[in-house]
Tab-separated table of C-alpha atoms in Angstrom:
chain	number	residue	atom	x	y	z
I	27	MET	CA	-24.205	-78.991	56.217
I	28	SER	CA	-20.539	-79.294	57.125
I	29	GLY	CA	-19.284	-81.571	59.866
I	30	ASN	CA	-17.493	-80.465	63.011
I	31	ILE	CA	-13.828	-81.268	62.397
I	32	GLU	CA	-12.957	-77.688	63.370
I	33	LEU	CA	-14.775	-78.088	66.685
I	34	LEU	CA	-12.746	-81.221	67.352
I	35	SER	CA	-9.487	-79.396	66.587
I	36	THR	CA	-10.331	-76.382	68.743
I	37	THR	CA	-11.442	-78.618	71.622
I	38	LEU	CA	-8.154	-80.520	71.607
I	39	ALA	CA	-6.220	-77.254	71.278
I	40	ALA	CA	-8.126	-75.774	74.232
I	41	ALA	CA	-7.107	-78.715	76.414
I	42	GLU	CA	-3.488	-78.241	75.360
I	43	ALA	CA	-3.735	-74.521	76.194
I	44	GLU	CA	-4.840	-75.558	79.692
I	45	ASP	CA	-1.704	-77.746	79.925
I	46	ARG	CA	-3.686	-80.942	80.173
I	47	ALA	CA	-4.755	-83.868	78.061
I	48	ALA	CA	-8.274	-84.115	76.654
I	49	LEU	CA	-10.593	-86.793	78.019
I	50	ILE	CA	-12.181	-88.795	75.201
I	51	ALA	CA	-14.981	-91.169	76.197
I	52	TYR	CA	-16.304	-94.099	74.176
I	53	LEU	CA	-19.814	-95.540	74.425
I	54	PRO	CA	-21.661	-97.766	71.933
I	55	ALA	CA	-24.908	-96.540	70.394
I	56	GLY	CA	-28.014	-98.467	71.395
I	57	PHE	CA	-26.651	-99.550	74.774
I	58	PRO	CA	-28.509	-100.284	76.952
I	59	THR	CA	-31.173	-98.874	74.603
I	60	VAL	CA	-31.007	-96.100	72.017
I	61	ASP	CA	-32.509	-93.580	74.447
I	62	GLY	CA	-30.400	-94.898	77.301
I	63	GLY	CA	-27.269	-94.645	75.190
I	64	ILE	CA	-27.984	-91.012	74.396
I	65	GLU	CA	-28.439	-90.273	78.091
I	66	ALA	CA	-25.160	-92.078	78.849
I	67	VAL	CA	-23.303	-89.843	76.396
I	68	LYS	CA	-24.800	-86.756	78.040
I	69	ALA	CA	-23.759	-88.147	81.437
I	70	VAL	CA	-20.091	-88.645	80.540
I	71	ILE	CA	-19.991	-85.143	79.081
I	72	ALA	CA	-21.600	-83.736	82.237
I	73	GLY	CA	-18.885	-85.561	84.186
I	74	GLY	CA	-16.108	-83.922	82.223
I	75	ALA	CA	-15.477	-85.682	78.888
I	76	ASP	CA	-14.193	-83.273	76.236
I	77	VAL	CA	-14.896	-85.494	73.225
I	78	VAL	CA	-17.086	-88.582	72.774
I	79	GLU	CA	-16.743	-91.528	70.415
I	80	ILE	CA	-19.997	-93.306	69.572
I	81	GLY	CA	-19.445	-96.939	68.714
I	82	LEU	CA	-21.389	-98.435	65.826
I	83	PRO	CA	-22.174	-101.933	67.151
I	84	HIS	CA	-20.783	-104.692	64.962
I	85	SER	CA	-21.219	-108.443	65.066
I	86	ASP	CA	-17.599	-109.228	64.170
I	87	PRO	CA	-15.315	-106.769	65.983
I	88	VAL	CA	-11.545	-107.053	65.650
I	89	LEU	CA	-10.449	-104.422	68.178
I	90	ASP	CA	-13.102	-104.684	70.902
I	91	GLY	CA	-12.637	-106.834	73.963
I	92	PRO	CA	-15.305	-108.795	75.861
I	93	VAL	CA	-16.825	-105.835	77.749
I	94	ILE	CA	-17.602	-103.804	74.641
I	95	GLN	CA	-18.620	-106.957	72.765
I	96	THR	CA	-21.204	-107.620	75.480
I	97	ALA	CA	-22.632	-104.107	75.107
I	98	ASP	CA	-22.629	-104.443	71.317
I	99	ASP	CA	-24.554	-107.719	71.597
I	100	ILE	CA	-27.182	-106.008	73.751
I	101	ALA	CA	-27.473	-103.157	71.241
I	102	LEU	CA	-27.689	-105.491	68.245
I	103	ARG	CA	-30.315	-107.661	69.923
I	104	GLY	CA	-32.231	-104.456	70.572
I	105	GLY	CA	-32.270	-103.808	66.830
I	106	VAL	CA	-29.887	-100.832	66.678
I	107	ARG	CA	-29.352	-99.447	63.169
I	108	ILE	CA	-27.120	-96.821	61.583
I	109	ALA	CA	-30.053	-94.395	61.781
I	110	ASP	CA	-29.927	-94.833	65.572
I	111	VAL	CA	-26.199	-94.098	65.574
I	112	MET	CA	-26.848	-90.872	63.650
I	113	ARG	CA	-29.643	-89.971	66.060
I	114	THR	CA	-27.306	-90.547	68.998
I	115	VAL	CA	-24.696	-88.241	67.445
I	116	ARG	CA	-27.283	-85.567	66.664
I	117	GLU	CA	-28.993	-85.504	70.034
I	118	ALA	CA	-25.746	-85.650	72.006
I	119	TYR	CA	-24.192	-82.856	69.976
I	120	GLU	CA	-27.274	-80.650	70.059
I	121	ALA	CA	-27.585	-81.096	73.833
I	122	THR	CA	-23.930	-80.456	74.682
I	123	GLY	CA	-22.018	-78.788	71.836
I	124	VAL	CA	-19.199	-81.293	72.365
I	125	PRO	CA	-17.458	-82.913	69.362
I	126	ILE	CA	-18.917	-86.367	68.689
I	127	LEU	CA	-17.189	-88.947	66.503
I	128	VAL	CA	-18.310	-92.364	65.325
I	129	MET	CA	-16.021	-95.345	65.788
I	130	THR	CA	-16.851	-98.061	63.301
I	131	TYR	CA	-15.463	-100.917	61.307
I	132	TRP	CA	-15.437	-100.420	57.565
I	133	ASN	CA	-17.964	-103.040	56.470
I	134	PRO	CA	-21.100	-101.227	57.727
I	135	ILE	CA	-20.048	-98.013	55.953
I	136	ASP	CA	-19.205	-99.887	52.768
I	137	ARG	CA	-22.654	-101.495	52.724
I	138	TYR	CA	-24.459	-98.279	53.658
I	139	GLY	CA	-22.609	-96.159	51.083
I	140	VAL	CA	-19.715	-93.793	51.784
I	141	GLU	CA	-21.408	-90.695	50.384
I	142	ARG	CA	-24.635	-91.397	52.282
I	143	PHE	CA	-22.825	-92.127	55.548
I	144	THR	CA	-20.592	-89.048	55.462
I	145	ALA	CA	-23.435	-86.745	54.415
I	146	GLU	CA	-25.678	-88.012	57.223
I	147	LEU	CA	-22.922	-87.846	59.833
I	148	ALA	CA	-22.120	-84.257	58.887
I	149	GLU	CA	-25.815	-83.341	58.906
I	150	ALA	CA	-26.101	-84.814	62.413
I	151	GLY	CA	-23.288	-82.551	63.619
I	152	GLY	CA	-20.653	-85.281	63.787
I	153	ALA	CA	-16.970	-84.388	63.938
I	154	GLY	CA	-15.577	-87.415	62.141
I	155	CYS	CA	-14.902	-91.138	62.205
I	156	ILE	CA	-12.384	-93.500	63.769
I	157	LEU	CA	-11.786	-96.382	61.375
I	158	PRO	CA	-9.642	-99.069	63.028
I	159	ASP	CA	-9.710	-101.602	60.188
I	160	LEU	CA	-9.602	-99.382	57.082
I	161	PRO	CA	-6.137	-99.627	55.488
I	162	VAL	CA	-4.748	-96.225	54.579
I	163	GLN	CA	-3.964	-97.390	51.054
I	164	GLU	CA	-7.650	-98.217	50.546
I	165	SER	CA	-9.011	-95.040	52.169
I	166	ALA	CA	-9.027	-92.550	49.278
I	167	LEU	CA	-12.777	-92.773	48.626
I	168	TRP	CA	-13.595	-92.340	52.303
I	169	ARG	CA	-11.201	-89.410	52.726
I	170	GLU	CA	-12.575	-87.671	49.639
I	171	HIS	CA	-16.100	-87.678	51.047
I	172	ALA	CA	-15.003	-86.980	54.625
I	173	ASP	CA	-13.056	-83.926	53.469
I	174	LYS	CA	-16.014	-82.730	51.401
I	175	HIS	CA	-18.282	-82.924	54.439
I	176	GLY	CA	-15.912	-81.489	57.043
I	177	LEU	CA	-15.268	-84.732	58.902
I	178	ALA	CA	-12.079	-85.944	60.556
I	179	THR	CA	-10.548	-89.264	59.530
I	180	VAL	CA	-8.869	-90.814	62.569
I	181	PHE	CA	-6.610	-93.778	61.944
I	182	VAL	CA	-5.262	-96.173	64.567
I	183	VAL	CA	-1.540	-96.805	65.051
I	184	ALA	CA	-0.077	-99.599	67.168
I	185	PRO	CA	3.252	-100.415	68.832
I	186	SER	CA	3.966	-102.784	65.934
I	187	SER	CA	3.753	-99.941	63.381
I	188	GLN	CA	7.134	-99.215	61.818
I	189	ASP	CA	8.244	-95.587	61.541
I	190	ALA	CA	7.716	-95.406	57.779
I	191	ARG	CA	4.244	-96.875	58.212
I	192	LEU	CA	3.467	-94.363	60.945
I	193	ALA	CA	4.384	-91.522	58.591
I	194	THR	CA	2.061	-92.904	55.897
I	195	ILE	CA	-0.825	-93.272	58.332
I	196	THR	CA	-0.476	-89.878	59.984
I	197	ALA	CA	-0.105	-88.077	56.646
I	198	ALA	CA	-3.501	-89.445	55.579
I	199	GLY	CA	-5.326	-88.786	58.844
I	200	SER	CA	-6.959	-85.705	60.331
I	201	GLY	CA	-8.394	-84.615	63.670
I	202	PHE	CA	-6.060	-86.699	65.813
I	203	VAL	CA	-4.159	-89.979	65.781
I	204	TYR	CA	-5.505	-92.874	67.861
I	205	ALA	CA	-2.518	-94.644	69.432
I	206	ALA	CA	-3.357	-98.136	70.672
I	207	SER	CA	-1.333	-98.504	73.864
I	208	LEU	CA	-0.558	-102.175	73.302
I	209	MET	CA	-1.145	-105.027	70.944
I	210	GLY	CA	-4.502	-106.645	71.631
I	211	VAL	CA	-8.145	-105.767	72.104
I	212	THR	CA	-9.858	-103.124	74.205
I	213	GLY	CA	-10.309	-103.658	77.923
I	214	THR	CA	-9.297	-102.351	81.331
I	215	ARG	CA	-5.806	-103.288	82.477
I	216	ALA	CA	-3.667	-102.986	85.591
I	217	SER	CA	-1.121	-100.817	83.767
I	218	VAL	CA	-0.861	-99.046	80.448
I	219	GLY	CA	2.882	-99.507	80.084
I	220	ALA	CA	5.913	-97.914	78.484
I	221	GLN	CA	4.978	-99.142	74.999
I	222	ALA	CA	2.384	-96.404	74.761
I	223	GLN	CA	4.813	-93.616	75.620
I	224	GLU	CA	7.318	-94.860	73.046
I	225	LEU	CA	4.581	-95.080	70.395
I	226	VAL	CA	3.424	-91.533	71.111
I	227	GLY	CA	6.981	-90.269	70.720
I	228	ARG	CA	7.483	-92.069	67.428
I	229	THR	CA	4.097	-90.907	66.144
I	230	ARG	CA	4.732	-87.276	67.106
I	231	ALA	CA	7.927	-87.390	65.056
I	232	THR	CA	5.773	-87.827	61.939
I	233	THR	CA	2.890	-85.370	62.506
I	234	ASP	CA	1.596	-82.207	64.156
I	235	LEU	CA	-1.772	-83.878	64.836
I	236	PRO	CA	-2.643	-84.526	68.478
I	237	VAL	CA	-1.845	-88.086	69.553
I	238	CYS	CA	-4.447	-89.659	71.843
I	239	VAL	CA	-3.938	-92.969	73.641
I	240	GLY	CA	-6.548	-95.671	74.175
I	241	LEU	CA	-6.826	-99.329	75.236
I	242	GLY	CA	-6.460	-100.028	78.922
I	243	VAL	CA	-7.095	-96.773	80.804
I	244	SER	CA	-9.702	-97.304	83.520
I	245	ASN	CA	-8.969	-95.014	86.475
I	246	ALA	CA	-7.730	-91.548	87.389
I	247	GLU	CA	-4.188	-92.726	88.145
I	248	GLN	CA	-3.786	-94.324	84.727
I	249	ALA	CA	-5.371	-91.270	83.101
I	250	ALA	CA	-2.813	-89.040	84.820
I	251	GLU	CA	0.017	-91.333	83.709
I	252	VAL	CA	-1.059	-91.274	80.061
I	253	ALA	CA	-1.808	-87.537	80.201
I	254	GLY	CA	1.855	-87.044	81.037
I	255	PHE	CA	2.866	-87.969	77.495
I	256	ALA	CA	-0.279	-87.927	75.311
I	257	ASP	CA	-2.567	-85.180	74.011
I	258	GLY	CA	-5.701	-87.139	74.822
I	259	VAL	CA	-6.731	-90.084	76.993
I	260	ILE	CA	-9.344	-92.419	75.480
I	261	VAL	CA	-11.496	-94.481	77.838
I	262	GLY	CA	-14.121	-96.950	76.674
I	263	SER	CA	-14.345	-100.313	78.422
I	264	ALA	CA	-14.358	-98.746	81.902
I	265	PHE	CA	-17.439	-96.687	81.035
I	266	VAL	CA	-19.202	-99.657	79.457
I	267	LYS	CA	-18.345	-101.883	82.443
I	268	ALA	CA	-19.776	-99.250	84.798
I	269	MET	CA	-23.044	-99.387	82.863
I	270	LEU	CA	-23.071	-103.191	82.737
I	271	ASP	CA	-22.385	-103.529	86.473
I	272	ALA	CA	-25.080	-101.053	87.523
I	273	PRO	CA	-28.343	-102.481	88.923
I	274	ASP	CA	-30.458	-100.187	86.747
I	275	GLU	CA	-30.141	-97.490	84.095
I	276	ALA	CA	-30.283	-94.564	86.532
I	277	ALA	CA	-27.467	-96.053	88.587
I	278	GLY	CA	-25.509	-96.654	85.385
I	279	LEU	CA	-25.819	-93.000	84.401
I	280	ASP	CA	-24.634	-91.936	87.845
I	281	ALA	CA	-21.702	-94.355	87.594
I	282	VAL	CA	-20.445	-93.112	84.218
I	283	ARG	CA	-20.907	-89.470	85.248
I	284	SER	CA	-18.871	-90.100	88.394
I	285	LEU	CA	-16.165	-92.036	86.540
I	286	ALA	CA	-15.880	-89.249	83.968
I	287	GLY	CA	-15.384	-86.790	86.801
I	288	GLU	CA	-12.573	-88.865	88.292
I	289	LEU	CA	-10.885	-89.293	84.915
I	290	ALA	CA	-11.276	-85.577	84.148
I	291	GLN	CA	-9.353	-84.842	87.329
I	292	GLY	CA	-6.765	-87.419	86.324
I	293	VAL	CA	-6.003	-85.849	82.940
I	294	ARG	CA	-5.418	-82.544	84.745
I	295	LYS	CA	-2.638	-84.050	86.894
I	296	ARG	CA	-0.048	-84.500	84.176
């Protein structure tokens, strides 16, 4: 079975045709439980998310801030496994038809086996992977298997990336480019800043892929700001915080559905 890279591309193109940015939501698998995590993904999609990233919880994250680390700890203590991540992708995709990616550090894939991971992700209906710590120059094996199985390879660029480096990264990627809005880890912030807009402009000069911005967006106003210059707005910590702050799982689902609705309106106000 082939993965859903084409669905990802057509979804992002459809948002562009509507003269808006796509809303991309991030939630970790297994949080607060595997079943609860699946319901949370369905809730953000019901609220208006166009694309969802499923985080593969990791004990030694390099990009994730304290909010997502807390959720990952809960998932890991609950015994979440890669099989649960694949189940989350499958059930969310089958229930909604929305493109679902996995965001993961390289070590779990390397231990699991690249061929096995890509084959299972494609079979589950996944659209691809975001790989924040896989160097492009070491990505040939991954890209070979991702291409074979119809999966996008999304690399992360940062404000520190030089123009020549940006060109190397974007030439190797597919699906979209993940532009980190600032140097640092994930988390909600008071402002997203001009660094992100400059990075999007420099990245666009090297590629025709959509450029989607993450790290720091937490409300409709920030979503509208980023939607003014990016093809997609990525929101993670705000959704996770809404779940963490809720008194129970049902309230958490209501909170992320509502937040997705607000953000979906925001990305339409570019």
